[in-house]
Coordinates of C-alpha atoms in Angstrom, one line a residue:
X673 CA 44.8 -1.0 16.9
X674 CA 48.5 0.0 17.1
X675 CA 51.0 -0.5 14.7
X676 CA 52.4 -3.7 15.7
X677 CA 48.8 -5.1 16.1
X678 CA 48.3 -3.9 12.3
X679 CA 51.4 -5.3 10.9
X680 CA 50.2 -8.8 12.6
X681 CA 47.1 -8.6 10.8
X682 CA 48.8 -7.5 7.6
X683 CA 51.0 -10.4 8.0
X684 CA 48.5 -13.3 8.6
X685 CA 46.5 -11.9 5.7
X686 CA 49.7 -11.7 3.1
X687 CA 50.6 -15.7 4.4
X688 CA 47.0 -15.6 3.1
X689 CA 47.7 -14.6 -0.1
X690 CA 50.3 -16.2 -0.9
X691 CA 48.9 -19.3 0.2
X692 CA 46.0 -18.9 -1.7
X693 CA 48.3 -18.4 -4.9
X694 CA 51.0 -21.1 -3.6
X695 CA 47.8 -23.8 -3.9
X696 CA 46.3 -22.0 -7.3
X697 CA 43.5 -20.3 -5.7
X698 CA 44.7 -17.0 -6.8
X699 CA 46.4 -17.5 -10.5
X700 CA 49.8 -15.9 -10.1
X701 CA 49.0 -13.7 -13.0
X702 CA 46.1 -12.3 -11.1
X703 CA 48.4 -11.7 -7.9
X704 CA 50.9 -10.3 -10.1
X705 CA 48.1 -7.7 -11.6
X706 CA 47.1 -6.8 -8.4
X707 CA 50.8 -5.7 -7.4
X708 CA 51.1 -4.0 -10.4
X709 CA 47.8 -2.0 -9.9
X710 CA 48.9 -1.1 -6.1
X711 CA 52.3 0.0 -6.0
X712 CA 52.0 3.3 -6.9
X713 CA 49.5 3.6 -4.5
X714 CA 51.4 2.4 -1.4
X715 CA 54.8 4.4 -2.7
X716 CA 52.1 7.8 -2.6
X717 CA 51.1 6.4 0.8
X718 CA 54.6 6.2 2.0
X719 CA 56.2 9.4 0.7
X720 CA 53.4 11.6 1.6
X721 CA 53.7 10.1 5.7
X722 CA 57.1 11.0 5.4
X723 CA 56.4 14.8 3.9
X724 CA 53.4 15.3 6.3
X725 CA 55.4 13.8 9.1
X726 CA 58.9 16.0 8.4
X727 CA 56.2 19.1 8.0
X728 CA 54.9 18.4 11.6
X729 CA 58.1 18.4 13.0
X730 CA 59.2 21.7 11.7
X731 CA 56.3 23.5 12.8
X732 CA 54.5 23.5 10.0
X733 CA 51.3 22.7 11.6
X734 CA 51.8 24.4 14.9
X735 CA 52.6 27.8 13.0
X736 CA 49.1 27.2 10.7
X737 CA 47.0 27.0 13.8
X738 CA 48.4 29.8 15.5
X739 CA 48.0 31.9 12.6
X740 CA 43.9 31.1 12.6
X741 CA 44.2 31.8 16.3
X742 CA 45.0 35.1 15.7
X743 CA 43.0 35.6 12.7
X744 CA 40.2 34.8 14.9
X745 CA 40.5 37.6 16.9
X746 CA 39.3 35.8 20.3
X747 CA 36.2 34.7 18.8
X748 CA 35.7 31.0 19.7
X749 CA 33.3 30.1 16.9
X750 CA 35.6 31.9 14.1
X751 CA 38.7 29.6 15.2
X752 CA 37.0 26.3 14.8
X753 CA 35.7 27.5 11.7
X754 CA 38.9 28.4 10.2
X755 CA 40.3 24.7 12.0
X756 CA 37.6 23.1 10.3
X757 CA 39.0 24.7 6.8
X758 CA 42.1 23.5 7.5
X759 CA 40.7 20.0 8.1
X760 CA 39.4 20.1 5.0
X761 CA 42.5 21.3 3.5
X762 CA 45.0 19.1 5.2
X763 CA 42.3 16.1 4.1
X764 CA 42.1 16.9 0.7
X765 CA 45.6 17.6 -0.2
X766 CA 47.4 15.2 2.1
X767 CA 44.9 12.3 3.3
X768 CA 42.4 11.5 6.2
X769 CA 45.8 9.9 8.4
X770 CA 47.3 13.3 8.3
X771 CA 44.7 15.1 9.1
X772 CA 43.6 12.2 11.7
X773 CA 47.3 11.9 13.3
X774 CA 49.4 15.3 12.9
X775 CA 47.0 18.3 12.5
X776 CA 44.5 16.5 16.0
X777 CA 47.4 17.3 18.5
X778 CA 47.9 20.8 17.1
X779 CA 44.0 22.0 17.3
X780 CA 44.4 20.2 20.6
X781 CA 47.2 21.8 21.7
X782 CA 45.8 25.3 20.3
X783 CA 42.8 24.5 22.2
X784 CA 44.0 24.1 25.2
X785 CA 46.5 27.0 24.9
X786 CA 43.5 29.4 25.0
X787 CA 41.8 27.5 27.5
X788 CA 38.9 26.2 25.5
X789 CA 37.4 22.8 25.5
X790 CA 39.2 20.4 22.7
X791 CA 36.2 18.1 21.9
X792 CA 34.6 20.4 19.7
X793 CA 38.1 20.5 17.4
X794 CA 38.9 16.7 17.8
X795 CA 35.6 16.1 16.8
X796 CA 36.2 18.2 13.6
X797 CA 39.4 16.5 12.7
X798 CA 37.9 12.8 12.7
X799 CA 35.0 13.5 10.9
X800 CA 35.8 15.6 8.6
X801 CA 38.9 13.3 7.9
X802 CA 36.5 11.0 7.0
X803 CA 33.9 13.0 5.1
X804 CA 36.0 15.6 3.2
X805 CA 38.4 12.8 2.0
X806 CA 35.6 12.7 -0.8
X807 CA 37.3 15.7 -2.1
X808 CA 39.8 14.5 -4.4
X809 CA 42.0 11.3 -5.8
X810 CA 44.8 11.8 -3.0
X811 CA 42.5 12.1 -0.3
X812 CA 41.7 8.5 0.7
X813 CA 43.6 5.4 -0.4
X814 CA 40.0 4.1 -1.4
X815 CA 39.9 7.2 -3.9
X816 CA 43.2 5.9 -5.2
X817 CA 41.9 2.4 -6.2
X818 CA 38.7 3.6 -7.5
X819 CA 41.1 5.1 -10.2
X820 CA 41.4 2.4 -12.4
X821 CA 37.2 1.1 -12.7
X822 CA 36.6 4.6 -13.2
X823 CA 39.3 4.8 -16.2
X824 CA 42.3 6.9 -14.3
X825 CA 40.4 10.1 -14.3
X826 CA 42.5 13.6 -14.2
X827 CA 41.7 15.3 -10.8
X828 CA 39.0 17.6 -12.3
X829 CA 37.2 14.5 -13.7
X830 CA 37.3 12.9 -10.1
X831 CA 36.0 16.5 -9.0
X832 CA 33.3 16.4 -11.5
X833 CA 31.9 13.5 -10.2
X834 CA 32.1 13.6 -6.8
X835 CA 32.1 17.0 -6.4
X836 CA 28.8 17.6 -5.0
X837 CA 28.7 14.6 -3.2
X838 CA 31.8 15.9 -1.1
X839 CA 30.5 19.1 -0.6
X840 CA 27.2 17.8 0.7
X841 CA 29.2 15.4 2.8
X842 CA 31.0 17.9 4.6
X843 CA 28.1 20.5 5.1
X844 CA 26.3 17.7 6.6
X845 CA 29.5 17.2 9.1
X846 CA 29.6 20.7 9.9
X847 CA 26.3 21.7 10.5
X848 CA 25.6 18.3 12.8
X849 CA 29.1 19.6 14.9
X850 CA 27.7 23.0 15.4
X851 CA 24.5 21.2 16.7
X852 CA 26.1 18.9 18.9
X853 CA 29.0 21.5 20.4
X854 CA 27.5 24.8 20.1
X855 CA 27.5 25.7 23.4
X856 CA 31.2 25.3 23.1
X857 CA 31.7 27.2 20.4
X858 CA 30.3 30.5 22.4
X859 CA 32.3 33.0 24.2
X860 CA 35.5 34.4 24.0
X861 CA 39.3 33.6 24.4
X862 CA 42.4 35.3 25.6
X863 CA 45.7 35.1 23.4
X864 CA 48.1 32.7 23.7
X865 CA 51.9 32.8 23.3
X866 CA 53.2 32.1 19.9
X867 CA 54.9 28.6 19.2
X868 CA 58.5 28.3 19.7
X869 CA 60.1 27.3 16.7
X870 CA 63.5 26.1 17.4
X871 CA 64.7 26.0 13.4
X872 CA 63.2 29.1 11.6
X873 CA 65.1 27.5 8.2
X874 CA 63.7 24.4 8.8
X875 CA 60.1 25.4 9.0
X876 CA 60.2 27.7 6.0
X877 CA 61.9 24.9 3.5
X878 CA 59.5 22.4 5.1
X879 CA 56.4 24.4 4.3
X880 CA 58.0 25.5 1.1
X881 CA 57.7 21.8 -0.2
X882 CA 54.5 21.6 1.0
X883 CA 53.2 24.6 -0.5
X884 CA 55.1 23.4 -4.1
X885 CA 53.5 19.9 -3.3
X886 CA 49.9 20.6 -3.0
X887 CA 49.2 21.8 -6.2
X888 CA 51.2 19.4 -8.0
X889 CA 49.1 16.7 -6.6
X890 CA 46.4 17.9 -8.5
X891 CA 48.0 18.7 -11.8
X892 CA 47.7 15.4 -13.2
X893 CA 51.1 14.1 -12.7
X894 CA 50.9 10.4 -10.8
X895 CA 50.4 11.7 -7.3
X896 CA 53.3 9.6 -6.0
X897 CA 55.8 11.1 -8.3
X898 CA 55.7 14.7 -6.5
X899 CA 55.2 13.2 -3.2
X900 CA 58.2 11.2 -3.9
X901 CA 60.0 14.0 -4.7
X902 CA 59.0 16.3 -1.9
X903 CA 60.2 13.4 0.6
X904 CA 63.2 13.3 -0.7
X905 CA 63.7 16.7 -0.9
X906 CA 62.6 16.7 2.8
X907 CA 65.1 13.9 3.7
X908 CA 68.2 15.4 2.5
X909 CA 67.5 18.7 4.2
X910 CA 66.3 16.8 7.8
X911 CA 69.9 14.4 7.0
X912 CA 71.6 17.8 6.7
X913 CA 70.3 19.8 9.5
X914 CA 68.8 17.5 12.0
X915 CA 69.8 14.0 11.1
X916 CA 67.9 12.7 14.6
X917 CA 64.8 13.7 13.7
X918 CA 65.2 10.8 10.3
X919 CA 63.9 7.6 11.9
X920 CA 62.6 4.1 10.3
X921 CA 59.2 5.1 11.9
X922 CA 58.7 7.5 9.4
X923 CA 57.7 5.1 6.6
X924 CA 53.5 3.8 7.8
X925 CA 55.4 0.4 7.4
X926 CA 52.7 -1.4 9.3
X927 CA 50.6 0.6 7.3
X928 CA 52.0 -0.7 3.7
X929 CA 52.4 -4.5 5.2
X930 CA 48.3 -4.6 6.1
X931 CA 47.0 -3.1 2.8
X932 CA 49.3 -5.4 0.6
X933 CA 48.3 -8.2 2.7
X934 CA 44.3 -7.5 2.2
X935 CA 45.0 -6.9 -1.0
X936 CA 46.2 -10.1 -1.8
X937 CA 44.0 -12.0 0.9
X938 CA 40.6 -10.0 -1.1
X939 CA 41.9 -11.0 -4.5
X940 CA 41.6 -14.7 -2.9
X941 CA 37.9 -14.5 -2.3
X942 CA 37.4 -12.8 -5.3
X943 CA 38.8 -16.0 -6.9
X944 CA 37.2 -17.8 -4.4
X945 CA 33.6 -16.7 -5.7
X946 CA 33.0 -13.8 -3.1
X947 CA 31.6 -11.3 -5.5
X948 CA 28.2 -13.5 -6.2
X949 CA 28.0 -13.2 -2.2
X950 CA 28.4 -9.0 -1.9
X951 CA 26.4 -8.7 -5.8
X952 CA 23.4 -10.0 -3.9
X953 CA 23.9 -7.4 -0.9
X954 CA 24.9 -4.5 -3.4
X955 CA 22.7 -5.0 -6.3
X956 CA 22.7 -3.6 -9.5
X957 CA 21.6 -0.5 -11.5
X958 CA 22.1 3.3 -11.3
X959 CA 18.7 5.0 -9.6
X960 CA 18.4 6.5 -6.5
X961 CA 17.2 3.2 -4.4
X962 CA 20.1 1.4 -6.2
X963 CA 22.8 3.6 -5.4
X964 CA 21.5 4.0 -1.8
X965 CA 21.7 0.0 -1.3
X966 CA 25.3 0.3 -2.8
X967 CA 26.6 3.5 -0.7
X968 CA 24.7 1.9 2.0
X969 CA 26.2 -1.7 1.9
X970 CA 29.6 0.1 1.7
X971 CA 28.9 2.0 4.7
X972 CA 27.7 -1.3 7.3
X973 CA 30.6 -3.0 5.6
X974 CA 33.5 -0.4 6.9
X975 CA 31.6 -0.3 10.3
X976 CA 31.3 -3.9 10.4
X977 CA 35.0 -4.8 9.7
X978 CA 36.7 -1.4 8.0
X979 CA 36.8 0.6 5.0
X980 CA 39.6 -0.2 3.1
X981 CA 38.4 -4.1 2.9
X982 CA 34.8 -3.5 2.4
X983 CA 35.7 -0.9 -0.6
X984 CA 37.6 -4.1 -1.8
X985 CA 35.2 -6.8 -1.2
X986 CA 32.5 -4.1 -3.3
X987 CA 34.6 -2.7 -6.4
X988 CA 33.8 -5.3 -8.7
X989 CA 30.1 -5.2 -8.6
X990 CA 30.1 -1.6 -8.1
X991 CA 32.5 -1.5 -11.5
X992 CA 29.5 -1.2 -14.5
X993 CA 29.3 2.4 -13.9
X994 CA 31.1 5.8 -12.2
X995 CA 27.8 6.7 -10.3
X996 CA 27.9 3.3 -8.7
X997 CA 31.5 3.2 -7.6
X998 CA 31.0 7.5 -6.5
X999 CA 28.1 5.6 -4.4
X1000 CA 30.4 3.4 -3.1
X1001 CA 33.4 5.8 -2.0
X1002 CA 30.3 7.5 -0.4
X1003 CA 29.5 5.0 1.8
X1004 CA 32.8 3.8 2.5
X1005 CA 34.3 6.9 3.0
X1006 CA 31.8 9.3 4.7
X1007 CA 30.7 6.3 6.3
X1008 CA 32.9 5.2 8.6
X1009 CA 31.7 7.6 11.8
X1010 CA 30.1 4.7 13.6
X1011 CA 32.5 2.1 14.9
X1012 CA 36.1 2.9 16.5
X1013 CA 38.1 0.4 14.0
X1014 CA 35.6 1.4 10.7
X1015 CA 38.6 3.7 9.7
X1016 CA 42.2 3.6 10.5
X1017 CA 42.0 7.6 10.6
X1018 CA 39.4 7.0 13.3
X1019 CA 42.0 4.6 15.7
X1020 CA 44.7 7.1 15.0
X1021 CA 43.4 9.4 15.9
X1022 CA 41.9 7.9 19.4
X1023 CA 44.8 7.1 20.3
X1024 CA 46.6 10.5 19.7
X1025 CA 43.6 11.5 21.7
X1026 CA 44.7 9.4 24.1
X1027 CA 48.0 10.4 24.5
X1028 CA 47.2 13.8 25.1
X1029 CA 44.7 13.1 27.9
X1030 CA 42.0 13.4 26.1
X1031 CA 38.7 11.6 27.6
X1032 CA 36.4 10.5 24.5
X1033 CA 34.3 7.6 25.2
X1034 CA 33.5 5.6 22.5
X1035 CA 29.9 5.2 23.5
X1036 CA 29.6 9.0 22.7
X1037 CA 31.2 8.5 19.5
X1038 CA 29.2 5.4 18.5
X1039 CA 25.8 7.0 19.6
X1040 CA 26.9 10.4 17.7
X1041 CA 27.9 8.3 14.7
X1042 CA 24.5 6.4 14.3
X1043 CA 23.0 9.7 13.5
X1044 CA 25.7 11.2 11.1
X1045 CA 26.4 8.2 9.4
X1046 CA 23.0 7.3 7.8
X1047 CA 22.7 11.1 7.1
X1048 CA 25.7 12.5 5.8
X1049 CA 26.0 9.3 3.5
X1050 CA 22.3 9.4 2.3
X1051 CA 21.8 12.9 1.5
X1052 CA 25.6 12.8 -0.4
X1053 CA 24.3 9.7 -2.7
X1054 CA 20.9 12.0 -3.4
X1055 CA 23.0 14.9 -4.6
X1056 CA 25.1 12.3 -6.7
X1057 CA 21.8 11.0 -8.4
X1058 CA 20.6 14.6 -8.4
X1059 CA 23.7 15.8 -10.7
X1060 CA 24.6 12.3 -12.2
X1061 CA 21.5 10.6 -12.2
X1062 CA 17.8 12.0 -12.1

């Protein structure tokens, strides 16, 4: 799905929306709520493509991963454990997109550069951009609307109750990559050539503000305060010293035009009388079978159709408690590993894949994902009941 496929979609389902409140389906007040609820969200969404975008382009990226390439020493298993911390990282603090779209080239590219097979490190970036966006309130735009049923928790909050969950989810990942690639992950490899970095002031101000950013995205503030600032920040200096890198294609705009459109288009069939529909499929109540059947619903729906909607189409019967919406960011975000269009992350990231001349088939990635799925999403809602619930 590319972006002009997903703005068409985002389109047909906001002329869905405002239809549906045009004809008193939706009550304007409701629609009005629902902007008011998801602005922030999409300016976060927006201002953090930019920063991560502007980042990429100095080098930011390029001069991480050749710094774990040395750190490694040659060793082959040491640099995809250090790229699969900086998955984590880069999914935590700036989303599963960027980790999906800007940091898969690099590990690529690093991979390649020292002549060692890049499936084992793609691999890592779409997985654990799905499973490690658990992590915190910034790392998944599902995260972000689970903020207000669970009563706009601070960051260590969010932590405290998904905590385990995310670490579970991402030990899972890891330990099922090593198993599936680890004859790739033996040997040894030869040094390669240090990036070239044509704009040494431009890299350091660029990680500078990412560096200042990261830890301000935690702090409390409204994550898309900072993140406004840094792009700002980042625009001015790029307007200044290389005005042709500053292009409309910097703001996800298909991006923001799809998930205002579904949001409107869900809050139709809410109004509609959906929710008696996914109650029934969800259940209720906060033991282990229950929060399975949620995490579990959440996860078939994101395969089915995607995450974002299916997260949508679940919140309000998954509302009554924070175990029951934790279960459901479980399933709909560690989830998504079967189906190529479960997560945008996951299509990005094909088709950067693609670009590079990267063969993945997606019958691998389906039959790989059958297995992961059901596990890394089950034995994450067991150590949520184990902490939250037993």
């Amino acid at each position: 799905m590319d972006a002009v496929r997903l703005a068409i979609i985002g389109g047909i389902l906001l002329l869905f929306g405002v239809l549906a409140v045009a004809f008193g389906v939706l009550p304007l007040e409701d629609a009005l709520a629902i902007g008011d609820r998801v602005w922030p969200i999409l300016v976060f969404v927006i201002a953090v493509t930019i920063v991560a975008e502007l980042a990429a382009t100095a080098g930011v990226f390029d001069v991480a991963s050749a710094f774990l390439a040395r750190l490694s020493r040659g060793r082959t298993w040491i640099l995809w454990t250090l790229t699969v911390v900086l998955a984590v990282l880069a999914t935590a603090f700036l989303s599963l997109d960027t980790t999906a779209v800007l940091l898969t080239p690099v590990v690529v590219a690093t991979a390649r550069a020292h002549r060692l097979d890049p499936l084992p490190f793609a691999f890592a970036t779409v997985w654990l951009a799905n499973t490690a966006s658990l992590v915190l309130p910034v790392s998944n735009l599902t995260n972000l609307l689970a903020l207000a049923p669970l009563g706009h928790p601070s960051p260590a909050e969010f932590v405290a109750l998904l905590g385990a969950p995310a670490l579970v989810a991402i030990a899972v990942t890891v330990a099922l990559l090593v198993i599936v690639h680890r004859r790739g992950l033996r040997g040894r490899f030869a040094a390669a050539p240090a990036p070239i970095i044509t704009d040494d002031l431009q890299l350091r101000v660029a990680a500078a503000v990412v560096v200042v950013l990261l830890p301000l995205l935690v702090s409390g503030v409204p994550p898309w305060i900072p993140a406004s600032i840094a792009a700002v920040v980042l625009l001015g200096f790029f307007a200044w010293r290389s005005p042709g890198v500053l292009r409309l294609s910097l703001v996800p705009g298909s991006l923001v035009v799809f998930a205002s459109g579904l949001f409107l288009a869900v809050g139709a069939l809410e109004a509609w009388g959906s929710a008696s529909v996914v109650a029934a499929l969800a259940g209720t109540g906060e033991g282990l079978v229950d929060l399975l059947q949620l995490a579990g619903t959440g996860m078939l729906g994101a395969n089915a159709i995607n995450n974002l909607p299916a997260y949508l189409a679940l919140e309000s019967v998954a509302s009554s408690s924070p175990e029951r919406i934790a279960a459901l960011l479980i399933g709909v975000n560690a989830g998504p590993l079967i189906t190529p269009w479960a997560s945008l992350a996951t299509l990005l990231w094909h088709a950067r894949l693609t670009a590079l001349g990267v063969a993945m088939p997606w019958k691998r990635f389906v039959l790989l994902g059958l297995v992961a799925a059901p596990l890394t999403v089950g034995l994450s809602v067991v150590s949520l009941w184990l902490v939250r619930g037993a």
